[in-house]
mmCIF file of C-alpha atoms in Angstrom:
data_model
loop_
_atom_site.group_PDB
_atom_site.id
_atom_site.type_symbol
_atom_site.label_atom_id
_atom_site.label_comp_id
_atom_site.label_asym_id
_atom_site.label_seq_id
_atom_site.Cartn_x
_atom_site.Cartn_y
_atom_site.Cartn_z
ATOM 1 C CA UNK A 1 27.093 17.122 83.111
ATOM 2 C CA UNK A 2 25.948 20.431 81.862
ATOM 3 C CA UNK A 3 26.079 19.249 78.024
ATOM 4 C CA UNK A 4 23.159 18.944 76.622
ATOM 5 C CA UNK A 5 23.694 15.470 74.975
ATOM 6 C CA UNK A 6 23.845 14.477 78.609
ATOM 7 C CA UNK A 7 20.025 13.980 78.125
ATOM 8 C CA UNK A 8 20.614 10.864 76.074
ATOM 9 C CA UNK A 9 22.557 9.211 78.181
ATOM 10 C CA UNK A 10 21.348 5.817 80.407
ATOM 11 C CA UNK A 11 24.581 4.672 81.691
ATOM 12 C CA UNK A 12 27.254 6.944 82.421
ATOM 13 C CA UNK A 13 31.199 5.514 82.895
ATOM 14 C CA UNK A 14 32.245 7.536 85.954
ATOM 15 C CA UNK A 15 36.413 7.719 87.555
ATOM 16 C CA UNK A 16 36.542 8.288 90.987
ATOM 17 C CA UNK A 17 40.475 8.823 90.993
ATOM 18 C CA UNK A 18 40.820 9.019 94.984
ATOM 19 C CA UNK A 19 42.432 7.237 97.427
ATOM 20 C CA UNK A 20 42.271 9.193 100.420
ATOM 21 C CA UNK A 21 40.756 6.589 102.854
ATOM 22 C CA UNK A 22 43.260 4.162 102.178
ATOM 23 C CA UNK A 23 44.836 2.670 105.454
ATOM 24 C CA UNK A 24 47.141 0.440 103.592
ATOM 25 C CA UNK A 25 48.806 1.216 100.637
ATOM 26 C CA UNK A 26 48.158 3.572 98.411
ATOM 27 C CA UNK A 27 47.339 4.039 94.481
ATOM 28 C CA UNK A 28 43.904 3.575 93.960
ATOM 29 C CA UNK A 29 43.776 6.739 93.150
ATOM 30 C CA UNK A 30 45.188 5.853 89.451
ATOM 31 C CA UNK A 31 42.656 2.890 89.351
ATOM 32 C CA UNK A 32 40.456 4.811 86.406
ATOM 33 C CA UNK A 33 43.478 5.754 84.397
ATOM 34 C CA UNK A 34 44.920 2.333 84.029
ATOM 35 C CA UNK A 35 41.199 0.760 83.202
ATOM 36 C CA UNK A 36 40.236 3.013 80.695
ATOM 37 C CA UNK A 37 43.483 2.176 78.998
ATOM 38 C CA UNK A 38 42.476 -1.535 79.276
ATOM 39 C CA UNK A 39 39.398 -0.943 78.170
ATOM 40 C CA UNK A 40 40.543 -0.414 74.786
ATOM 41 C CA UNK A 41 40.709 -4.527 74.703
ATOM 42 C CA UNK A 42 37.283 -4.896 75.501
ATOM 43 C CA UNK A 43 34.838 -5.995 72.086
ATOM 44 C CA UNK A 44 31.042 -4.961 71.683
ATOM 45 C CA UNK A 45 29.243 -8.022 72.092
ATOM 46 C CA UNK A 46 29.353 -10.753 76.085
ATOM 47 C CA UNK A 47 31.182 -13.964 74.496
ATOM 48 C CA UNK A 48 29.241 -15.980 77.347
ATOM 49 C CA UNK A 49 25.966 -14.403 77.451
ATOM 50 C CA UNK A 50 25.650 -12.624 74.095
ATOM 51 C CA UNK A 51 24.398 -9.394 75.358
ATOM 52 C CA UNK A 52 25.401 -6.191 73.248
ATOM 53 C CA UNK A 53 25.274 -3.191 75.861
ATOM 54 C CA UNK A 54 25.893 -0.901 73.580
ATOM 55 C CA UNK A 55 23.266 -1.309 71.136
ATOM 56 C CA UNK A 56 20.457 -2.122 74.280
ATOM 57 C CA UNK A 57 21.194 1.253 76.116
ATOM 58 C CA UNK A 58 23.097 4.632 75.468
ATOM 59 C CA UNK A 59 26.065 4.338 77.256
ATOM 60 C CA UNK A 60 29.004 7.091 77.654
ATOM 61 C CA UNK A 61 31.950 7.985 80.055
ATOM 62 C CA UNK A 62 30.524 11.123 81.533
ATOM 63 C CA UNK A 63 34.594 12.012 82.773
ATOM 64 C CA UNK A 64 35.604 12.121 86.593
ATOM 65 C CA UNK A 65 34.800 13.381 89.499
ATOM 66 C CA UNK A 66 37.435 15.600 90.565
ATOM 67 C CA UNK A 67 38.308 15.336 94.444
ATOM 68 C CA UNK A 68 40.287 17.543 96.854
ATOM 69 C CA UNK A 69 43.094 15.163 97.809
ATOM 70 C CA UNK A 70 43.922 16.908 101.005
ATOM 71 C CA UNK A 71 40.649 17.199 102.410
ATOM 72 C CA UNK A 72 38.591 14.374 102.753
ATOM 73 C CA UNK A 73 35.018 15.890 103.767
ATOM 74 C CA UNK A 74 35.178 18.189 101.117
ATOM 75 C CA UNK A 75 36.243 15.277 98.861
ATOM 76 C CA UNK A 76 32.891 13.606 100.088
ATOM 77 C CA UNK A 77 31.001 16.710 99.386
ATOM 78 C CA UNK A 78 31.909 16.829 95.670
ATOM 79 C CA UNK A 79 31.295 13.152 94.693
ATOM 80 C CA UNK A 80 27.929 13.174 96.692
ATOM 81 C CA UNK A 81 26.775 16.616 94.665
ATOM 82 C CA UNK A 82 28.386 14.664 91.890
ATOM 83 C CA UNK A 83 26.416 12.093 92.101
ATOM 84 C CA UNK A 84 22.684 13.779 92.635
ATOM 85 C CA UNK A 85 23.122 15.224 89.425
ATOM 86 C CA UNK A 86 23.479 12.110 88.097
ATOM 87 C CA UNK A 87 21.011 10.584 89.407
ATOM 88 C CA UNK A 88 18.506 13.951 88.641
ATOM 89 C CA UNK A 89 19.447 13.096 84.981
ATOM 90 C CA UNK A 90 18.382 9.849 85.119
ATOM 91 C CA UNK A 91 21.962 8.581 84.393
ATOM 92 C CA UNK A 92 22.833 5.041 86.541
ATOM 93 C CA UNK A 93 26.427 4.937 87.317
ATOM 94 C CA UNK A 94 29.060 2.449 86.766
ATOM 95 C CA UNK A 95 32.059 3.888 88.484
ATOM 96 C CA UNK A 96 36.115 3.155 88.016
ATOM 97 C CA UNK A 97 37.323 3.802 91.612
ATOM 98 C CA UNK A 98 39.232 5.001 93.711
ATOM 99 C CA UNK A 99 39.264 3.270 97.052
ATOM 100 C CA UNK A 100 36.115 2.040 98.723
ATOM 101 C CA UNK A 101 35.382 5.124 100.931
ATOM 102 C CA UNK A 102 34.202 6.377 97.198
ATOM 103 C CA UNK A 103 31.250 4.139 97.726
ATOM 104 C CA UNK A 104 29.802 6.210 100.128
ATOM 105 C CA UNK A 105 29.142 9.587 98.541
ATOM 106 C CA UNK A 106 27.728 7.503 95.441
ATOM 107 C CA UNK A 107 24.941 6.074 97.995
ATOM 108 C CA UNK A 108 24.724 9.764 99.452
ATOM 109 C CA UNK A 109 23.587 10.782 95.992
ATOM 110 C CA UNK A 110 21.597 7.727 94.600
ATOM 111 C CA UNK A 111 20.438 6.742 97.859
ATOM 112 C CA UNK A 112 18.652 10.449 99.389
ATOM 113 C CA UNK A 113 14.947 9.623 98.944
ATOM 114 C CA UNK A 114 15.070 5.996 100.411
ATOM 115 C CA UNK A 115 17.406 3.529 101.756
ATOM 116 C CA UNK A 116 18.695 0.849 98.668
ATOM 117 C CA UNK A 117 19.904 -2.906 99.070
ATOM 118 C CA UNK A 118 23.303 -3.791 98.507
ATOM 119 C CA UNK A 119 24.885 -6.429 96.814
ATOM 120 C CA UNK A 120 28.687 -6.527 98.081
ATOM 121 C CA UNK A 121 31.231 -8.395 96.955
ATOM 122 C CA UNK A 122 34.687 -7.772 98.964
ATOM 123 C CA UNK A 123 37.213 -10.149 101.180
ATOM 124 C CA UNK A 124 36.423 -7.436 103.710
ATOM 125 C CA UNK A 125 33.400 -5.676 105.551
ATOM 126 C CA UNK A 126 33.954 -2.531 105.279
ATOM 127 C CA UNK A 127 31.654 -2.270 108.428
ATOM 128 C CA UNK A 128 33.990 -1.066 111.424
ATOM 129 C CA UNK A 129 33.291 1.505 113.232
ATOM 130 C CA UNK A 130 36.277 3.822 113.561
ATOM 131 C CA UNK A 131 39.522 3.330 112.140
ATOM 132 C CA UNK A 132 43.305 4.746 114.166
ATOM 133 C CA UNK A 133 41.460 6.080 117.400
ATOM 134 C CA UNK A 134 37.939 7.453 115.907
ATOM 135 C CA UNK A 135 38.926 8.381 112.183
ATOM 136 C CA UNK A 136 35.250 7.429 110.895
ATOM 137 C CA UNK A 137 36.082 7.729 107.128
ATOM 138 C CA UNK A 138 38.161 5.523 105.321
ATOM 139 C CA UNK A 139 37.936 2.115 102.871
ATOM 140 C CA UNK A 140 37.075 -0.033 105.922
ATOM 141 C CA UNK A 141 34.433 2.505 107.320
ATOM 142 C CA UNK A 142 31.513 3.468 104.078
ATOM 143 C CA UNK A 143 29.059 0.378 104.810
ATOM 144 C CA UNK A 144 28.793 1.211 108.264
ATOM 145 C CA UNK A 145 27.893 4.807 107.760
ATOM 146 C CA UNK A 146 25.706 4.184 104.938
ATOM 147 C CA UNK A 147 23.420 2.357 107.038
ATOM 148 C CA UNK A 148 23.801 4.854 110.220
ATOM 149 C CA UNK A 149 23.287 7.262 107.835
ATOM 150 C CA UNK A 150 20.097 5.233 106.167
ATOM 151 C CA UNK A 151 21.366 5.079 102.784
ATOM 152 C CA UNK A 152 21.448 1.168 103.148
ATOM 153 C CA UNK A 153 18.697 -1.235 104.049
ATOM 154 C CA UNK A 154 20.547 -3.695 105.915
ATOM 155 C CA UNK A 155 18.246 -6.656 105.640
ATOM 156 C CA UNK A 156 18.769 -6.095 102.183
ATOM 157 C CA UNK A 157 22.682 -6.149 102.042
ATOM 158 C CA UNK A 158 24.370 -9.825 101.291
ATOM 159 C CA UNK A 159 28.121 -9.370 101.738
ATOM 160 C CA UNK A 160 29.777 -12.315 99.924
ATOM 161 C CA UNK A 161 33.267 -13.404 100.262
ATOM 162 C CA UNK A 162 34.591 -12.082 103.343
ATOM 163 C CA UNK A 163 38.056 -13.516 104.484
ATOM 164 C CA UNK A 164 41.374 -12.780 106.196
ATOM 165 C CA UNK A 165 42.750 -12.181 109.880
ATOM 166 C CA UNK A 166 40.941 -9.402 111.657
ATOM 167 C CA UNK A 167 41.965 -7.031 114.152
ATOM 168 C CA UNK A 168 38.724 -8.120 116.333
ATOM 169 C CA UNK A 169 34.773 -8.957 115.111
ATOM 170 C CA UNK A 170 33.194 -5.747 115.873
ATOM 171 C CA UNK A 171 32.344 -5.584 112.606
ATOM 172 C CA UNK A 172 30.904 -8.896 112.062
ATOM 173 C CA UNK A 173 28.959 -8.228 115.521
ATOM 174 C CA UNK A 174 27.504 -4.837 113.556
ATOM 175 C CA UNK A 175 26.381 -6.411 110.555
ATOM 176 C CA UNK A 176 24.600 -9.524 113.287
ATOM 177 C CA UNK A 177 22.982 -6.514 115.157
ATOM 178 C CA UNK A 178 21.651 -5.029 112.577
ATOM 179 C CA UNK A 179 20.270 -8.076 109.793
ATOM 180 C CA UNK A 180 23.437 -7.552 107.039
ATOM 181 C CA UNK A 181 23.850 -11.027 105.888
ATOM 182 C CA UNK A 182 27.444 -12.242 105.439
ATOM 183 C CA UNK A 183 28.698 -14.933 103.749
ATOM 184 C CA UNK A 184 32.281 -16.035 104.336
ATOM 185 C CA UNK A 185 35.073 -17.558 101.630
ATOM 186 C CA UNK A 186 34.405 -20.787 103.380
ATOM 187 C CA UNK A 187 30.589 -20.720 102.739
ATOM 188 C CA UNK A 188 31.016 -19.338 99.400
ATOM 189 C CA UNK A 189 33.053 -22.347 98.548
ATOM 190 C CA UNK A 190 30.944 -25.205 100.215
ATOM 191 C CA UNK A 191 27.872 -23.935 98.931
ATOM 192 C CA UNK A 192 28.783 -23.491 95.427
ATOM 193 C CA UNK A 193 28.960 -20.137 93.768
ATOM 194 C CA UNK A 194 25.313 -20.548 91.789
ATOM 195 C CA UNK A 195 23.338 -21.485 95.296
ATOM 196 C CA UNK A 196 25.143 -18.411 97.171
ATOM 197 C CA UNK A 197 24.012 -16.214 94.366
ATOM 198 C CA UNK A 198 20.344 -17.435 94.547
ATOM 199 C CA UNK A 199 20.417 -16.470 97.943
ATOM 200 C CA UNK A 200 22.047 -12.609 97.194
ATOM 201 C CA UNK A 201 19.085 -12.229 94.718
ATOM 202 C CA UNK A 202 16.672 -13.277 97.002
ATOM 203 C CA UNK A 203 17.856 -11.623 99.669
ATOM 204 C CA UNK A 204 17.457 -7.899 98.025
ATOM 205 C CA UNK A 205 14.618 -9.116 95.620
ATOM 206 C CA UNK A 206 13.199 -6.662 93.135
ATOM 207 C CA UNK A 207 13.488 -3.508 94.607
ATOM 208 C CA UNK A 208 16.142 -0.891 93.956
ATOM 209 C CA UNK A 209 20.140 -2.382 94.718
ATOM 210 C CA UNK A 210 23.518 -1.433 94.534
ATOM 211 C CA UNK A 211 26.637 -3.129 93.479
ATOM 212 C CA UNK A 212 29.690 -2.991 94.920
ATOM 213 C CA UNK A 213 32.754 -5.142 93.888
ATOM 214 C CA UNK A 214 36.096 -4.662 95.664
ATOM 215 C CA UNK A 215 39.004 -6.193 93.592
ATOM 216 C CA UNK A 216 40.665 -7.803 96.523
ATOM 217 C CA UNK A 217 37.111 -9.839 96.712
ATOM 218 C CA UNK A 218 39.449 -12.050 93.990
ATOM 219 C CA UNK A 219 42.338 -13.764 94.942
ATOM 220 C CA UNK A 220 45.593 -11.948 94.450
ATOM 221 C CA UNK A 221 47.104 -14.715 92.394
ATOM 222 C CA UNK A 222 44.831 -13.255 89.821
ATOM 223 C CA UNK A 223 44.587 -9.886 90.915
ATOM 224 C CA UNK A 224 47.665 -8.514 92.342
ATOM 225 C CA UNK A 225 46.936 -4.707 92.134
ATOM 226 C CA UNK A 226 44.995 -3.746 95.200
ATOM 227 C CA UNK A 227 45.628 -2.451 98.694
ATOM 228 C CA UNK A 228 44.574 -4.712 101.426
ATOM 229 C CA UNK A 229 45.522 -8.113 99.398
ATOM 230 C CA UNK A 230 43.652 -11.595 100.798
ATOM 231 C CA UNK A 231 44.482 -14.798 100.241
ATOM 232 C CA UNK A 232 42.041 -17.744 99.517
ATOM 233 C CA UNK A 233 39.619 -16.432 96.743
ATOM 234 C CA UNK A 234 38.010 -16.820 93.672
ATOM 235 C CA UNK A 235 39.737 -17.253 90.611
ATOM 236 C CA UNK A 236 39.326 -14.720 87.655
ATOM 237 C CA UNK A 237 36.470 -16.904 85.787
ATOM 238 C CA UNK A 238 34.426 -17.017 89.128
ATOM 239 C CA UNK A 239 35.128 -13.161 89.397
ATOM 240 C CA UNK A 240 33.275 -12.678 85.980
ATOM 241 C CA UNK A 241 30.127 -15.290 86.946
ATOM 242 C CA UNK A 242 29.143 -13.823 89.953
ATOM 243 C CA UNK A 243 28.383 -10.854 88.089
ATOM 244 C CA UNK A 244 26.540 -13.064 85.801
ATOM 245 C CA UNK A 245 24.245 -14.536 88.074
ATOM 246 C CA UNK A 246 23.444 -10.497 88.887
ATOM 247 C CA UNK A 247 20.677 -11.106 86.169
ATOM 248 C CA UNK A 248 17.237 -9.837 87.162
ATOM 249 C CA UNK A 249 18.871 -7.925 89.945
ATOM 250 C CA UNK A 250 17.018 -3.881 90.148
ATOM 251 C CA UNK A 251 21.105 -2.044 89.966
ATOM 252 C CA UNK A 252 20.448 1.478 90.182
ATOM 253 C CA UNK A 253 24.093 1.717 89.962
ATOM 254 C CA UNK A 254 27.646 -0.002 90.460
ATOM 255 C CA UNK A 255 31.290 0.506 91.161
ATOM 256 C CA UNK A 256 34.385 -1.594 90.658
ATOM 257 C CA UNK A 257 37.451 -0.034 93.297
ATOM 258 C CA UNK A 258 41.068 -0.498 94.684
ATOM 259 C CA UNK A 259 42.495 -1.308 91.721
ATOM 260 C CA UNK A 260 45.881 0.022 92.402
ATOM 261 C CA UNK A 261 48.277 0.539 89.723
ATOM 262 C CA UNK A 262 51.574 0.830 91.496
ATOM 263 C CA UNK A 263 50.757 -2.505 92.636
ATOM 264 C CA UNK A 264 49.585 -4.323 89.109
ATOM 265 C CA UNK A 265 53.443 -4.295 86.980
ATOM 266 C CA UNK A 266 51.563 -6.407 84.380
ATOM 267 C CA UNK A 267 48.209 -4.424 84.197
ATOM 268 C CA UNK A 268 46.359 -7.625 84.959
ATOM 269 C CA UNK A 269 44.471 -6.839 87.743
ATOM 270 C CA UNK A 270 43.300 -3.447 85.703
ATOM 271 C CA UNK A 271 42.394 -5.647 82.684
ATOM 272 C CA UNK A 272 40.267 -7.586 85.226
ATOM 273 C CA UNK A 273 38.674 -5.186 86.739
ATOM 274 C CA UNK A 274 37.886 -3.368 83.004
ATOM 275 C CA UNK A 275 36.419 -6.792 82.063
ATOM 276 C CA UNK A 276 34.468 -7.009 85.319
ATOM 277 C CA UNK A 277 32.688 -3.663 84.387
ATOM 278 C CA UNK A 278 32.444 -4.823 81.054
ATOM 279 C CA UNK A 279 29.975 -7.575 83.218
ATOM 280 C CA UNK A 280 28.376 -5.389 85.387
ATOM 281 C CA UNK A 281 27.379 -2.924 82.102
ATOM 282 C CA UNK A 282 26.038 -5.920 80.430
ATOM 283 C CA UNK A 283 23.889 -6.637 83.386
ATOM 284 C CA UNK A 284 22.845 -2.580 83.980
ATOM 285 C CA UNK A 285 22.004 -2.616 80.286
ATOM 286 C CA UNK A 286 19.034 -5.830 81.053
ATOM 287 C CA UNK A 287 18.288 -4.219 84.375
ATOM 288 C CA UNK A 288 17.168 -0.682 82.843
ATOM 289 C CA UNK A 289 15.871 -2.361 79.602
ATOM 290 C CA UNK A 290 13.335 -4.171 81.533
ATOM 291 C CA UNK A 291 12.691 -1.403 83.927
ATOM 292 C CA UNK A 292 11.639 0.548 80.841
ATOM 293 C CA UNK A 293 9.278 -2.309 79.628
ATOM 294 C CA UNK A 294 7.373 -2.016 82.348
ATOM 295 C CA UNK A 295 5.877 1.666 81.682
#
């Protein structure tokens, strides 16, 4: 970050190649390896939408952020400072995780003056409390300190896709406490993926939003490589549109996590997940284009 072509930078490609709040199994850590490799299959121009990201904004891969893998706080320290300076730059983010604890520093960095909306896209919550008698930080734990911590506005989070057995509903009764608006597999499907998506936008309207997509919110028949696998999702093409219908959305910044590598033998999940970034960069790219028009 201390180049000075840093300066012409608008999006920044970030690896967040950590995995220390995983409760399941491991190898997220490797997630940013195996999709910059697959990125080298992605083209310059959206076949669906037509956008060109590349010639709208300046994009680059501004490298990783390099954790401590035996200390999580201090691991939380570094992406937070991490991300700051990003954000001081007036670089957004699209991060390669890394398990979903990463999401937390990001909002620590991006989210310091004010608390942002959320747009969340996961089979789980990632709202509980406390995890193995009171460990408060891993991938099940970052929503619910983000909003304790008043990173997150929660009547302006939309959690979409939410499935699987649970160990109990405490964190469904958090998110009902506290305004976070969930929408289960079974909604998601009734309601038709277009009308739930009308709802997400309106729900966090036009001020500033995060968005983050957990692999495992797609069904593991089509991606594999993750953690904390659940049954019953989308398929790969309704993994790509829901990032579509993201348009008009204010994203101050993204991330795309638990793909795990040990876990993905053909590299399909990765080369879903690249692809899914490839989405949310197209989307950035219209978000801080018109952001710009209007000054």
């Amino acid at each position: 970050l201390d180049d000075p072509r840093i300066a012409e930078v608008q999006i920044g490609l970030v690896g967040a190649p950590w995995d220390s709040g995983t409760t399941n199994r491991p190898g997220p850590r490797h997630g940013p390896r195996q999709l910059r490799d697959l990125s080298t299959m992605i083209r310059a121009e959206n076949g669906a939408t037509g956008v060109r990201p590349f010639e709208m904004i300046n994009c680059a891969d501004i490298g990783d952020v390099a954790p401590n893998p035996a200390d999580v706080q201090d691991s939380l320290r570094r992406f937070s400072e991490f991300y700051a300076k990003v954000k001081q730059k007036g670089i957004v983010p699209l991060t390669g995780g890394g398990d979903h604890l990463c999401s937390l520093p990001i909002l620590r960095g991006l989210a310091s003056d004010a608390p942002v909306g959320m747009i969340h896209f996961d089979s789980h919550t990632d709202l509980f409390h406390s995890y193995f008698d009171g460990c408060m930080y891993t991938h099940g734990t970052p929503f619910r300190r983000a909003v304790e911590e008043g990173l997150l506005d929660p009547k302006r989070v939309v959690q979409i896709g939410i499935r699987g057995t649970t160990y109990d509903r405490e964190d469904r009764d958090f998110a009902d406490s506290v305004g976070i608006r969930v929408i289960p597999i079974e909604e998601f499907f009734k309601r038709g993926l277009e009308d739930v998506m009308a709802e997400a936008r309106e729900i966090v309207g036009d001020k500033p939003t995060y968005i983050s997509y957990d692999i495992d919110f797609v069904d593991p028949a089509f991606a594999p490589g993750t953690g904390t696998p659940e049954i019953g999702g989308p398929n790969s093409f309704q993994a790509l549109q829901v990032v579509r219908e993201l348009e008009g959305v204010n994203i101050i910044g993204a991330d795309l996590v638990e793909v795990s590598p040990p876990f993905d033998a053909s590299g399909g999940t990765a080369w879903l997940g690249v692809s899914i970034m490839f989405e949310l960069l197209c989307v950035m790219a219209g978000s801080l284009t018109r952001s710009h028009e209007r000054f």
